[in-house]
XYZ file of C-alpha atoms in Angstrom:
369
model
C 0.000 0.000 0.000
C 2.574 2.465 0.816
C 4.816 1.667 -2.555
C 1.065 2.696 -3.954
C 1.079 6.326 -2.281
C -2.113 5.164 -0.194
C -2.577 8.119 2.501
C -1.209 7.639 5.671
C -3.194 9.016 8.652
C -1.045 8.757 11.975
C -3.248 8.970 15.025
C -1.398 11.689 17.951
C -2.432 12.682 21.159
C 0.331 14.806 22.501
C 2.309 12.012 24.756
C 5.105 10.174 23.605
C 4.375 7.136 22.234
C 2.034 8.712 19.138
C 4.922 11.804 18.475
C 7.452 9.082 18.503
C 5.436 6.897 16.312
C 4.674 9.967 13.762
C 8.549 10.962 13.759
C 9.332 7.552 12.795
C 7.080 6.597 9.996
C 8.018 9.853 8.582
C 11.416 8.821 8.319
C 10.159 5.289 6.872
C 8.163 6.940 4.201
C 11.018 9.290 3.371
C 13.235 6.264 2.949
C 10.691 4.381 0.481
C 9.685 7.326 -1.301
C 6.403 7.632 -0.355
C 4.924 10.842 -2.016
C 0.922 9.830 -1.647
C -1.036 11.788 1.302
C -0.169 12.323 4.543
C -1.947 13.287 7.427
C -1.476 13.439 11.297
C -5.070 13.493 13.318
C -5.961 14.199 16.795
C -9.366 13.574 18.567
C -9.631 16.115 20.931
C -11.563 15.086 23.966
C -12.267 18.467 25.096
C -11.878 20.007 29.053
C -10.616 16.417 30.466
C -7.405 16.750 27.815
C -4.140 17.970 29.368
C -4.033 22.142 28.006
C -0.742 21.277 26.408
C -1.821 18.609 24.129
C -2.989 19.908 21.180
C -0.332 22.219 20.949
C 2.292 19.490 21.224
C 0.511 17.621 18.604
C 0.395 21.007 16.386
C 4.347 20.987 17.082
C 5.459 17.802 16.272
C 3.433 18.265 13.242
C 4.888 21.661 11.908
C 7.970 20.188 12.469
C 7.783 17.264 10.034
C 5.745 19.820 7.558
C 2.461 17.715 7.943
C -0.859 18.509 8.224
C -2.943 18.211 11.714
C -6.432 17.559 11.274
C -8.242 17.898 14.757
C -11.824 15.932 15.210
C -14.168 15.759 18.233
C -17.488 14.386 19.139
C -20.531 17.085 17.666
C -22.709 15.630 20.643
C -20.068 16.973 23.285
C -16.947 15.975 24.691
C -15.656 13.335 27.225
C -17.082 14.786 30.205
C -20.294 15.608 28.907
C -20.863 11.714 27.274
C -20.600 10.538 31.118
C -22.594 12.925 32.722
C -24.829 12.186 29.602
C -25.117 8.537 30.211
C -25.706 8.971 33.763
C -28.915 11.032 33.202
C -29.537 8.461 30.743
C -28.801 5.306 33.078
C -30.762 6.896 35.848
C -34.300 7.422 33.296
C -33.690 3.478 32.819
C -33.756 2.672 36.236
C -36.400 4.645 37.129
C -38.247 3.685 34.221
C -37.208 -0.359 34.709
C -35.696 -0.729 31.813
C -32.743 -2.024 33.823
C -32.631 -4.224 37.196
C -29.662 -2.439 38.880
C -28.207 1.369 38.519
C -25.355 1.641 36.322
C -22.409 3.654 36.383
C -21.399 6.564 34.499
C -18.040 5.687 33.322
C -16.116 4.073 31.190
C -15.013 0.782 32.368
C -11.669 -1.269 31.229
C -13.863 -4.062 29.477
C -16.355 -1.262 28.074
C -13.817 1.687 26.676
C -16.571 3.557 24.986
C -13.915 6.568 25.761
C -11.491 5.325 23.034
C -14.240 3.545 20.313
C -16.440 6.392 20.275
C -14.798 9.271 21.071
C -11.590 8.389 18.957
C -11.428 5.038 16.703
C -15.109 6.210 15.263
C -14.803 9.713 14.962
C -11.292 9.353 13.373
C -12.296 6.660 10.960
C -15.283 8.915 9.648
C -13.164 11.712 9.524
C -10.680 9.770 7.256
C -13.662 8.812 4.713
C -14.519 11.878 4.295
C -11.366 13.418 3.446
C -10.334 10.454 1.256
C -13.365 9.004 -0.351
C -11.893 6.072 -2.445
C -8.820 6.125 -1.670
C -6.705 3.270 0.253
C -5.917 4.617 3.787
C -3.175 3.041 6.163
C -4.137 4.514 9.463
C -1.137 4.189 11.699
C -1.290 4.386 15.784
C 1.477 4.171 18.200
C 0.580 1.852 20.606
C 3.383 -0.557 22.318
C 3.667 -4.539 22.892
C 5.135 -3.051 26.728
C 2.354 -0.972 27.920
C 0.060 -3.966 28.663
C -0.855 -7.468 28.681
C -3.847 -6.855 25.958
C -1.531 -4.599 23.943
C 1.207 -7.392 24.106
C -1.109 -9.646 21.574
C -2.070 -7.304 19.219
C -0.975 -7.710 15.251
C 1.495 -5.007 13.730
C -1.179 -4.855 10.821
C -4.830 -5.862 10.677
C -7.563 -4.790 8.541
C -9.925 -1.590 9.067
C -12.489 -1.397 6.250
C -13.951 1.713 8.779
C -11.689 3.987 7.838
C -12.211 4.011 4.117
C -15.337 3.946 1.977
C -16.279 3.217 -1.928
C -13.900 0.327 -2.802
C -10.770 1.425 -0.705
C -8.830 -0.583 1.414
C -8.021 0.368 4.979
C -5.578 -0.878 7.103
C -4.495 0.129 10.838
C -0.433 -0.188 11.285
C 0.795 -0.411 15.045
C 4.031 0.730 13.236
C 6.419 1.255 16.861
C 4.792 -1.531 18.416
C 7.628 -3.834 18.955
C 9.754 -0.636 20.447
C 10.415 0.002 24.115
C 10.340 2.900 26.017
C 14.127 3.881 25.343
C 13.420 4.160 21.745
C 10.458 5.899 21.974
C 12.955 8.544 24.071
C 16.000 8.601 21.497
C 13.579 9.214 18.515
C 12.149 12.471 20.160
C 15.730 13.435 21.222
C 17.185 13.334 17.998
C 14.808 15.101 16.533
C 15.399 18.059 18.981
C 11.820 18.218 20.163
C 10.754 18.829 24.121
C 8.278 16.479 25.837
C 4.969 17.327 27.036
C 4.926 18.982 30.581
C 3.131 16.067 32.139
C 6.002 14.127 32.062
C 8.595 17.239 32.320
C 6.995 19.242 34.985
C 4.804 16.765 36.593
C 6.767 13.502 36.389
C 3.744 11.564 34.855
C 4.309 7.697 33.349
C 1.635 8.279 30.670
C -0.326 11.151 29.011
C -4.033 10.764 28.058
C -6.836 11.941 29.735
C -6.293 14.493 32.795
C -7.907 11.330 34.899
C -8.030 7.905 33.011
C -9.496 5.110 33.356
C -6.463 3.040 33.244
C -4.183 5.280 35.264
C -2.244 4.631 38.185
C -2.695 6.279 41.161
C 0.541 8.407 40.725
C -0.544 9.542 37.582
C -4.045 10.422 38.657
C -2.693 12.176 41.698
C 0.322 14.117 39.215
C -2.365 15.359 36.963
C -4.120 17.194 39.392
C -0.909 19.079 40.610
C -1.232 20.845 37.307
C -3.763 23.906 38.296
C -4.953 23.531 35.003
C -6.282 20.270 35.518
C -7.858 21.007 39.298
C -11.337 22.285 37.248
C -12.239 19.046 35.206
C -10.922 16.880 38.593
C -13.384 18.358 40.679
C -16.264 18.258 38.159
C -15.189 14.570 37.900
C -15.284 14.312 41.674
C -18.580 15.461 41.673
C -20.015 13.009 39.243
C -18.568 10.444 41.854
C -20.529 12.072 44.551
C -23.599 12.158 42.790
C -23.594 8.581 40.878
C -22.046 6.495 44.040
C -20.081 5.009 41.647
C -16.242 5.279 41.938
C -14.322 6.110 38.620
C -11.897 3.187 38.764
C -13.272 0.429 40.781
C -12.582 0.371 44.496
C -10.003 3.208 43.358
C -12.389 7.149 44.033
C -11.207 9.914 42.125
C -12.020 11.751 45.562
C -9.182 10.272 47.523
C -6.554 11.216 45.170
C -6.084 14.813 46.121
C -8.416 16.414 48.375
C -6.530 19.582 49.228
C -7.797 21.086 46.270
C -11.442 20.535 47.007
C -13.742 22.487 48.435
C -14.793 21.308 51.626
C -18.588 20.230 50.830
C -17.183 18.297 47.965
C -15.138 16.051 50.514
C -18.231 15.540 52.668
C -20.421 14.835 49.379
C -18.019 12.104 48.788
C -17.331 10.634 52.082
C -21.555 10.291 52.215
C -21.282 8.742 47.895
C -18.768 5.963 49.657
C -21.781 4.910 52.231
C -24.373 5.585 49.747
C -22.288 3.041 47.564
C -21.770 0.157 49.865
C -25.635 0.222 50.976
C -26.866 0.289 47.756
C -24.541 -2.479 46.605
C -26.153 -4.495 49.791
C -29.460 -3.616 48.454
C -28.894 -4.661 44.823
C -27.659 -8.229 46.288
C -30.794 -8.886 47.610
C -32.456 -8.949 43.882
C -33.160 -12.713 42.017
C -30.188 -13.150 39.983
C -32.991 -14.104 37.660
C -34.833 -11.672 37.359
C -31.743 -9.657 35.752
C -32.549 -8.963 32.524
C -31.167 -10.643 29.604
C -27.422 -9.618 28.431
C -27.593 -8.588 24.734
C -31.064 -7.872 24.535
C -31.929 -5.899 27.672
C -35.256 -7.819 28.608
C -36.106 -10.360 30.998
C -36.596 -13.680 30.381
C -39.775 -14.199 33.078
C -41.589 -12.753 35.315
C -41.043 -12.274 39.310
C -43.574 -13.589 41.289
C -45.007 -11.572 43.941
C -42.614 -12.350 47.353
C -39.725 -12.082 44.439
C -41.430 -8.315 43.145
C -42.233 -7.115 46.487
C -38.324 -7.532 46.703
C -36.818 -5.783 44.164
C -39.750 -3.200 45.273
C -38.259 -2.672 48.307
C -34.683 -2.351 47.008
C -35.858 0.639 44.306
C -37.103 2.181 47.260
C -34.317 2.615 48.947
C -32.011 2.955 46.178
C -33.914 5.602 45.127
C -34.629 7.863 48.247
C -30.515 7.340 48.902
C -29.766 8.693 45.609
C -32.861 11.453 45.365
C -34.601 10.135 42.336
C -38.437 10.132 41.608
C -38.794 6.415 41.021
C -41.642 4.690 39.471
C -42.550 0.899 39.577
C -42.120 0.667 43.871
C -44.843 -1.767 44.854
C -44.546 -5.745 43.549
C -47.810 -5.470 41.949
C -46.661 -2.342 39.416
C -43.420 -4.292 39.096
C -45.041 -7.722 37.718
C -47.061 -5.246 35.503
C -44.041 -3.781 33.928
C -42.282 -6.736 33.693
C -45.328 -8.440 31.827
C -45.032 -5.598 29.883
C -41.599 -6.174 29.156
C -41.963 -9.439 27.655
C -45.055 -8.830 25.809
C -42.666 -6.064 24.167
C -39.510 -8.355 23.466
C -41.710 -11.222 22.108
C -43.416 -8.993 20.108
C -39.882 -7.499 18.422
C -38.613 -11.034 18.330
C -41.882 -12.408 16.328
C -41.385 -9.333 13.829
C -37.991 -10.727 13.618
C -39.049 -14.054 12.037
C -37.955 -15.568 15.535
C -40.479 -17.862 17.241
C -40.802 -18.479 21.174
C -40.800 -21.392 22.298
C -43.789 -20.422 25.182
C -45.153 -17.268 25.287
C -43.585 -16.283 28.583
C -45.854 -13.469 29.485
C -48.340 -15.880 30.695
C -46.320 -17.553 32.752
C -45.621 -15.997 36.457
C -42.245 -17.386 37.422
C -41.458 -19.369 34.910
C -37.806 -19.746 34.026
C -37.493 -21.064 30.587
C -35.043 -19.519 27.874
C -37.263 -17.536 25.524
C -35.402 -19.903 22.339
Protein backbone atom coordinates (compact mmCIF):
# COMPACT_ATOMS: atom_id res chain seq x y z
CA UNK A 1 0.00 0.00 0.00
CA UNK A 2 2.57 2.46 0.82
CA UNK A 3 4.82 1.67 -2.56
CA UNK A 4 1.07 2.70 -3.95
CA UNK A 5 1.08 6.33 -2.28
CA UNK A 6 -2.11 5.16 -0.19
CA UNK A 7 -2.58 8.12 2.50
CA UNK A 8 -1.21 7.64 5.67
CA UNK A 9 -3.19 9.02 8.65
CA UNK A 10 -1.04 8.76 11.97
CA UNK A 11 -3.25 8.97 15.03
CA UNK A 12 -1.40 11.69 17.95
CA UNK A 13 -2.43 12.68 21.16
CA UNK A 14 0.33 14.81 22.50
CA UNK A 15 2.31 12.01 24.76
CA UNK A 16 5.11 10.17 23.61
CA UNK A 17 4.37 7.14 22.23
CA UNK A 18 2.03 8.71 19.14
CA UNK A 19 4.92 11.80 18.47
CA UNK A 20 7.45 9.08 18.50
CA UNK A 21 5.44 6.90 16.31
CA UNK A 22 4.67 9.97 13.76
CA UNK A 23 8.55 10.96 13.76
CA UNK A 24 9.33 7.55 12.80
CA UNK A 25 7.08 6.60 10.00
CA UNK A 26 8.02 9.85 8.58
CA UNK A 27 11.42 8.82 8.32
CA UNK A 28 10.16 5.29 6.87
CA UNK A 29 8.16 6.94 4.20
CA UNK A 30 11.02 9.29 3.37
CA UNK A 31 13.24 6.26 2.95
CA UNK A 32 10.69 4.38 0.48
CA UNK A 33 9.68 7.33 -1.30
CA UNK A 34 6.40 7.63 -0.35
CA UNK A 35 4.92 10.84 -2.02
CA UNK A 36 0.92 9.83 -1.65
CA UNK A 37 -1.04 11.79 1.30
CA UNK A 38 -0.17 12.32 4.54
CA UNK A 39 -1.95 13.29 7.43
CA UNK A 40 -1.48 13.44 11.30
CA UNK A 41 -5.07 13.49 13.32
CA UNK A 42 -5.96 14.20 16.79
CA UNK A 43 -9.37 13.57 18.57
CA UNK A 44 -9.63 16.11 20.93
CA UNK A 45 -11.56 15.09 23.97
CA UNK A 46 -12.27 18.47 25.10
CA UNK A 47 -11.88 20.01 29.05
CA UNK A 48 -10.62 16.42 30.47
CA UNK A 49 -7.41 16.75 27.82
CA UNK A 50 -4.14 17.97 29.37
CA UNK A 51 -4.03 22.14 28.01
CA UNK A 52 -0.74 21.28 26.41
CA UNK A 53 -1.82 18.61 24.13
CA UNK A 54 -2.99 19.91 21.18
CA UNK A 55 -0.33 22.22 20.95
CA UNK A 56 2.29 19.49 21.22
CA UNK A 57 0.51 17.62 18.60
CA UNK A 58 0.40 21.01 16.39
CA UNK A 59 4.35 20.99 17.08
CA UNK A 60 5.46 17.80 16.27
CA UNK A 61 3.43 18.26 13.24
CA UNK A 62 4.89 21.66 11.91
CA UNK A 63 7.97 20.19 12.47
CA UNK A 64 7.78 17.26 10.03
CA UNK A 65 5.74 19.82 7.56
CA UNK A 66 2.46 17.72 7.94
CA UNK A 67 -0.86 18.51 8.22
CA UNK A 68 -2.94 18.21 11.71
CA UNK A 69 -6.43 17.56 11.27
CA UNK A 70 -8.24 17.90 14.76
CA UNK A 71 -11.82 15.93 15.21
CA UNK A 72 -14.17 15.76 18.23
CA UNK A 73 -17.49 14.39 19.14
CA UNK A 74 -20.53 17.09 17.67
CA UNK A 75 -22.71 15.63 20.64
CA UNK A 76 -20.07 16.97 23.29
CA UNK A 77 -16.95 15.97 24.69
CA UNK A 78 -15.66 13.33 27.22
CA UNK A 79 -17.08 14.79 30.21
CA UNK A 80 -20.29 15.61 28.91
CA UNK A 81 -20.86 11.71 27.27
CA UNK A 82 -20.60 10.54 31.12
CA UNK A 83 -22.59 12.93 32.72
CA UNK A 84 -24.83 12.19 29.60
CA UNK A 85 -25.12 8.54 30.21
CA UNK A 86 -25.71 8.97 33.76
CA UNK A 87 -28.92 11.03 33.20
CA UNK A 88 -29.54 8.46 30.74
CA UNK A 89 -28.80 5.31 33.08
CA UNK A 90 -30.76 6.90 35.85
CA UNK A 91 -34.30 7.42 33.30
CA UNK A 92 -33.69 3.48 32.82
CA UNK A 93 -33.76 2.67 36.24
CA UNK A 94 -36.40 4.65 37.13
CA UNK A 95 -38.25 3.69 34.22
CA UNK A 96 -37.21 -0.36 34.71
CA UNK A 97 -35.70 -0.73 31.81
CA UNK A 98 -32.74 -2.02 33.82
CA UNK A 99 -32.63 -4.22 37.20
CA UNK A 100 -29.66 -2.44 38.88
CA UNK A 101 -28.21 1.37 38.52
CA UNK A 102 -25.36 1.64 36.32
CA UNK A 103 -22.41 3.65 36.38
CA UNK A 104 -21.40 6.56 34.50
CA UNK A 105 -18.04 5.69 33.32
CA UNK A 106 -16.12 4.07 31.19
CA UNK A 107 -15.01 0.78 32.37
CA UNK A 108 -11.67 -1.27 31.23
CA UNK A 109 -13.86 -4.06 29.48
CA UNK A 110 -16.36 -1.26 28.07
CA UNK A 111 -13.82 1.69 26.68
CA UNK A 112 -16.57 3.56 24.99
CA UNK A 113 -13.92 6.57 25.76
CA UNK A 114 -11.49 5.33 23.03
CA UNK A 115 -14.24 3.55 20.31
CA UNK A 116 -16.44 6.39 20.28
CA UNK A 117 -14.80 9.27 21.07
CA UNK A 118 -11.59 8.39 18.96
CA UNK A 119 -11.43 5.04 16.70
CA UNK A 120 -15.11 6.21 15.26
CA UNK A 121 -14.80 9.71 14.96
CA UNK A 122 -11.29 9.35 13.37
CA UNK A 123 -12.30 6.66 10.96
CA UNK A 124 -15.28 8.92 9.65
CA UNK A 125 -13.16 11.71 9.52
CA UNK A 126 -10.68 9.77 7.26
CA UNK A 127 -13.66 8.81 4.71
CA UNK A 128 -14.52 11.88 4.30
CA UNK A 129 -11.37 13.42 3.45
CA UNK A 130 -10.33 10.45 1.26
CA UNK A 131 -13.36 9.00 -0.35
CA UNK A 132 -11.89 6.07 -2.44
CA UNK A 133 -8.82 6.13 -1.67
CA UNK A 134 -6.70 3.27 0.25
CA UNK A 135 -5.92 4.62 3.79
CA UNK A 136 -3.18 3.04 6.16
CA UNK A 137 -4.14 4.51 9.46
CA UNK A 138 -1.14 4.19 11.70
CA UNK A 139 -1.29 4.39 15.78
CA UNK A 140 1.48 4.17 18.20
CA UNK A 141 0.58 1.85 20.61
CA UNK A 142 3.38 -0.56 22.32
CA UNK A 143 3.67 -4.54 22.89
CA UNK A 144 5.14 -3.05 26.73
CA UNK A 145 2.35 -0.97 27.92
CA UNK A 146 0.06 -3.97 28.66
CA UNK A 147 -0.86 -7.47 28.68
CA UNK A 148 -3.85 -6.85 25.96
CA UNK A 149 -1.53 -4.60 23.94
CA UNK A 150 1.21 -7.39 24.11
CA UNK A 151 -1.11 -9.65 21.57
CA UNK A 152 -2.07 -7.30 19.22
CA UNK A 153 -0.97 -7.71 15.25
CA UNK A 154 1.49 -5.01 13.73
CA UNK A 155 -1.18 -4.86 10.82
CA UNK A 156 -4.83 -5.86 10.68
CA UNK A 157 -7.56 -4.79 8.54
CA UNK A 158 -9.92 -1.59 9.07
CA UNK A 159 -12.49 -1.40 6.25
CA UNK A 160 -13.95 1.71 8.78
CA UNK A 161 -11.69 3.99 7.84
CA UNK A 162 -12.21 4.01 4.12
CA UNK A 163 -15.34 3.95 1.98
CA UNK A 164 -16.28 3.22 -1.93
CA UNK A 165 -13.90 0.33 -2.80
CA UNK A 166 -10.77 1.43 -0.71
CA UNK A 167 -8.83 -0.58 1.41
CA UNK A 168 -8.02 0.37 4.98
CA UNK A 169 -5.58 -0.88 7.10
CA UNK A 170 -4.50 0.13 10.84
CA UNK A 171 -0.43 -0.19 11.29
CA UNK A 172 0.79 -0.41 15.04
CA UNK A 173 4.03 0.73 13.24
CA UNK A 174 6.42 1.25 16.86
CA UNK A 175 4.79 -1.53 18.42
CA UNK A 176 7.63 -3.83 18.95
CA UNK A 177 9.75 -0.64 20.45
CA UNK A 178 10.41 0.00 24.12
CA UNK A 179 10.34 2.90 26.02
CA UNK A 180 14.13 3.88 25.34
CA UNK A 181 13.42 4.16 21.74
CA UNK A 182 10.46 5.90 21.97
CA UNK A 183 12.96 8.54 24.07
CA UNK A 184 16.00 8.60 21.50
CA UNK A 185 13.58 9.21 18.51
CA UNK A 186 12.15 12.47 20.16
CA UNK A 187 15.73 13.43 21.22
CA UNK A 188 17.19 13.33 18.00
CA UNK A 189 14.81 15.10 16.53
CA UNK A 190 15.40 18.06 18.98
CA UNK A 191 11.82 18.22 20.16
CA UNK A 192 10.75 18.83 24.12
CA UNK A 193 8.28 16.48 25.84
CA UNK A 194 4.97 17.33 27.04
CA UNK A 195 4.93 18.98 30.58
CA UNK A 196 3.13 16.07 32.14
CA UNK A 197 6.00 14.13 32.06
CA UNK A 198 8.60 17.24 32.32
CA UNK A 199 6.99 19.24 34.98
CA UNK A 200 4.80 16.77 36.59
CA UNK A 201 6.77 13.50 36.39
CA UNK A 202 3.74 11.56 34.85
CA UNK A 203 4.31 7.70 33.35
CA UNK A 204 1.64 8.28 30.67
CA UNK A 205 -0.33 11.15 29.01
CA UNK A 206 -4.03 10.76 28.06
CA UNK A 207 -6.84 11.94 29.73
CA UNK A 208 -6.29 14.49 32.79
CA UNK A 209 -7.91 11.33 34.90
CA UNK A 210 -8.03 7.90 33.01
CA UNK A 211 -9.50 5.11 33.36
CA UNK A 212 -6.46 3.04 33.24
CA UNK A 213 -4.18 5.28 35.26
CA UNK A 214 -2.24 4.63 38.18
CA UNK A 215 -2.69 6.28 41.16
CA UNK A 216 0.54 8.41 40.72
CA UNK A 217 -0.54 9.54 37.58
CA UNK A 218 -4.04 10.42 38.66
CA UNK A 219 -2.69 12.18 41.70
CA UNK A 220 0.32 14.12 39.22
CA UNK A 221 -2.37 15.36 36.96
CA UNK A 222 -4.12 17.19 39.39
CA UNK A 223 -0.91 19.08 40.61
CA UNK A 224 -1.23 20.84 37.31
CA UNK A 225 -3.76 23.91 38.30
CA UNK A 226 -4.95 23.53 35.00
CA UNK A 227 -6.28 20.27 35.52
CA UNK A 228 -7.86 21.01 39.30
CA UNK A 229 -11.34 22.28 37.25
CA UNK A 230 -12.24 19.05 35.21
CA UNK A 231 -10.92 16.88 38.59
CA UNK A 232 -13.38 18.36 40.68
CA UNK A 233 -16.26 18.26 38.16
CA UNK A 234 -15.19 14.57 37.90
CA UNK A 235 -15.28 14.31 41.67
CA UNK A 236 -18.58 15.46 41.67
CA UNK A 237 -20.01 13.01 39.24
CA UNK A 238 -18.57 10.44 41.85
CA UNK A 239 -20.53 12.07 44.55
CA UNK A 240 -23.60 12.16 42.79
CA UNK A 241 -23.59 8.58 40.88
CA UNK A 242 -22.05 6.50 44.04
CA UNK A 243 -20.08 5.01 41.65
CA UNK A 244 -16.24 5.28 41.94
CA UNK A 245 -14.32 6.11 38.62
CA UNK A 246 -11.90 3.19 38.76
CA UNK A 247 -13.27 0.43 40.78
CA UNK A 248 -12.58 0.37 44.50
CA UNK A 249 -10.00 3.21 43.36
CA UNK A 250 -12.39 7.15 44.03
CA UNK A 251 -11.21 9.91 42.12
CA UNK A 252 -12.02 11.75 45.56
CA UNK A 253 -9.18 10.27 47.52
CA UNK A 254 -6.55 11.22 45.17
CA UNK A 255 -6.08 14.81 46.12
CA UNK A 256 -8.42 16.41 48.38
CA UNK A 257 -6.53 19.58 49.23
CA UNK A 258 -7.80 21.09 46.27
CA UNK A 259 -11.44 20.53 47.01
CA UNK A 260 -13.74 22.49 48.44
CA UNK A 261 -14.79 21.31 51.63
CA UNK A 262 -18.59 20.23 50.83
CA UNK A 263 -17.18 18.30 47.96
CA UNK A 264 -15.14 16.05 50.51
CA UNK A 265 -18.23 15.54 52.67
CA UNK A 266 -20.42 14.83 49.38
CA UNK A 267 -18.02 12.10 48.79
CA UNK A 268 -17.33 10.63 52.08
CA UNK A 269 -21.56 10.29 52.21
CA UNK A 270 -21.28 8.74 47.90
CA UNK A 271 -18.77 5.96 49.66
CA UNK A 272 -21.78 4.91 52.23
CA UNK A 273 -24.37 5.58 49.75
CA UNK A 274 -22.29 3.04 47.56
CA UNK A 275 -21.77 0.16 49.87
CA UNK A 276 -25.64 0.22 50.98
CA UNK A 277 -26.87 0.29 47.76
CA UNK A 278 -24.54 -2.48 46.60
CA UNK A 279 -26.15 -4.49 49.79
CA UNK A 280 -29.46 -3.62 48.45
CA UNK A 281 -28.89 -4.66 44.82
CA UNK A 282 -27.66 -8.23 46.29
CA UNK A 283 -30.79 -8.89 47.61
CA UNK A 284 -32.46 -8.95 43.88
CA UNK A 285 -33.16 -12.71 42.02
CA UNK A 286 -30.19 -13.15 39.98
CA UNK A 287 -32.99 -14.10 37.66
CA UNK A 288 -34.83 -11.67 37.36
CA UNK A 289 -31.74 -9.66 35.75
CA UNK A 290 -32.55 -8.96 32.52
CA UNK A 291 -31.17 -10.64 29.60
CA UNK A 292 -27.42 -9.62 28.43
CA UNK A 293 -27.59 -8.59 24.73
CA UNK A 294 -31.06 -7.87 24.54
CA UNK A 295 -31.93 -5.90 27.67
CA UNK A 296 -35.26 -7.82 28.61
CA UNK A 297 -36.11 -10.36 31.00
CA UNK A 298 -36.60 -13.68 30.38
CA UNK A 299 -39.77 -14.20 33.08
CA UNK A 300 -41.59 -12.75 35.32
CA UNK A 301 -41.04 -12.27 39.31
CA UNK A 302 -43.57 -13.59 41.29
CA UNK A 303 -45.01 -11.57 43.94
CA UNK A 304 -42.61 -12.35 47.35
CA UNK A 305 -39.73 -12.08 44.44
CA UNK A 306 -41.43 -8.31 43.15
CA UNK A 307 -42.23 -7.12 46.49
CA UNK A 308 -38.32 -7.53 46.70
CA UNK A 309 -36.82 -5.78 44.16
CA UNK A 310 -39.75 -3.20 45.27
CA UNK A 311 -38.26 -2.67 48.31
CA UNK A 312 -34.68 -2.35 47.01
CA UNK A 313 -35.86 0.64 44.31
CA UNK A 314 -37.10 2.18 47.26
CA UNK A 315 -34.32 2.61 48.95
CA UNK A 316 -32.01 2.96 46.18
CA UNK A 317 -33.91 5.60 45.13
CA UNK A 318 -34.63 7.86 48.25
CA UNK A 319 -30.52 7.34 48.90
CA UNK A 320 -29.77 8.69 45.61
CA UNK A 321 -32.86 11.45 45.37
CA UNK A 322 -34.60 10.13 42.34
CA UNK A 323 -38.44 10.13 41.61
CA UNK A 324 -38.79 6.42 41.02
CA UNK A 325 -41.64 4.69 39.47
CA UNK A 326 -42.55 0.90 39.58
CA UNK A 327 -42.12 0.67 43.87
CA UNK A 328 -44.84 -1.77 44.85
CA UNK A 329 -44.55 -5.74 43.55
CA UNK A 330 -47.81 -5.47 41.95
CA UNK A 331 -46.66 -2.34 39.42
CA UNK A 332 -43.42 -4.29 39.10
CA UNK A 333 -45.04 -7.72 37.72
CA UNK A 334 -47.06 -5.25 35.50
CA UNK A 335 -44.04 -3.78 33.93
CA UNK A 336 -42.28 -6.74 33.69
CA UNK A 337 -45.33 -8.44 31.83
CA UNK A 338 -45.03 -5.60 29.88
CA UNK A 339 -41.60 -6.17 29.16
CA UNK A 340 -41.96 -9.44 27.65
CA UNK A 341 -45.06 -8.83 25.81
CA UNK A 342 -42.67 -6.06 24.17
CA UNK A 343 -39.51 -8.36 23.47
CA UNK A 344 -41.71 -11.22 22.11
CA UNK A 345 -43.42 -8.99 20.11
CA UNK A 346 -39.88 -7.50 18.42
CA UNK A 347 -38.61 -11.03 18.33
CA UNK A 348 -41.88 -12.41 16.33
CA UNK A 349 -41.38 -9.33 13.83
CA UNK A 350 -37.99 -10.73 13.62
CA UNK A 351 -39.05 -14.05 12.04
CA UNK A 352 -37.96 -15.57 15.54
CA UNK A 353 -40.48 -17.86 17.24
CA UNK A 354 -40.80 -18.48 21.17
CA UNK A 355 -40.80 -21.39 22.30
CA UNK A 356 -43.79 -20.42 25.18
CA UNK A 357 -45.15 -17.27 25.29
CA UNK A 358 -43.59 -16.28 28.58
CA UNK A 359 -45.85 -13.47 29.48
CA UNK A 360 -48.34 -15.88 30.70
CA UNK A 361 -46.32 -17.55 32.75
CA UNK A 362 -45.62 -16.00 36.46
CA UNK A 363 -42.25 -17.39 37.42
CA UNK A 364 -41.46 -19.37 34.91
CA UNK A 365 -37.81 -19.75 34.03
CA UNK A 366 -37.49 -21.06 30.59
CA UNK A 367 -35.04 -19.52 27.87
CA UNK A 368 -37.26 -17.54 25.52
CA UNK A 369 -35.40 -19.90 22.34
Amino acid sequence: MLARDCVVAVSISGGRDSTACLLAVHEHLENVGHTGPRIAIHSDLGRVEWRQSLPKCQEVADHLGWELLVVNRAAGDMMDRWLVRWTNNVNRYQNLETVKLILPWSTPSMRFCTSELKTSIINSALRKRFPGLDVVNVTGIRRQESNNRAKMPVVKANPNCVKQGGTGVTWNAVIEWDKADVGKIIARHGLSEHEGYIMYQMERISCVACIMASEHDLYSATMCPDNVPIYIEMVELEARSSFSFQGNRWLGDINPSVQPDWLIEASARAKVVAALREQAEARIPARLLFTKGTGYPACIPTLDEAQIMAEVRSEVGQMLELKMEFTSAETIVNRYTELMDERIAKDKAKGLIPVLDLGRSMGSQVALF
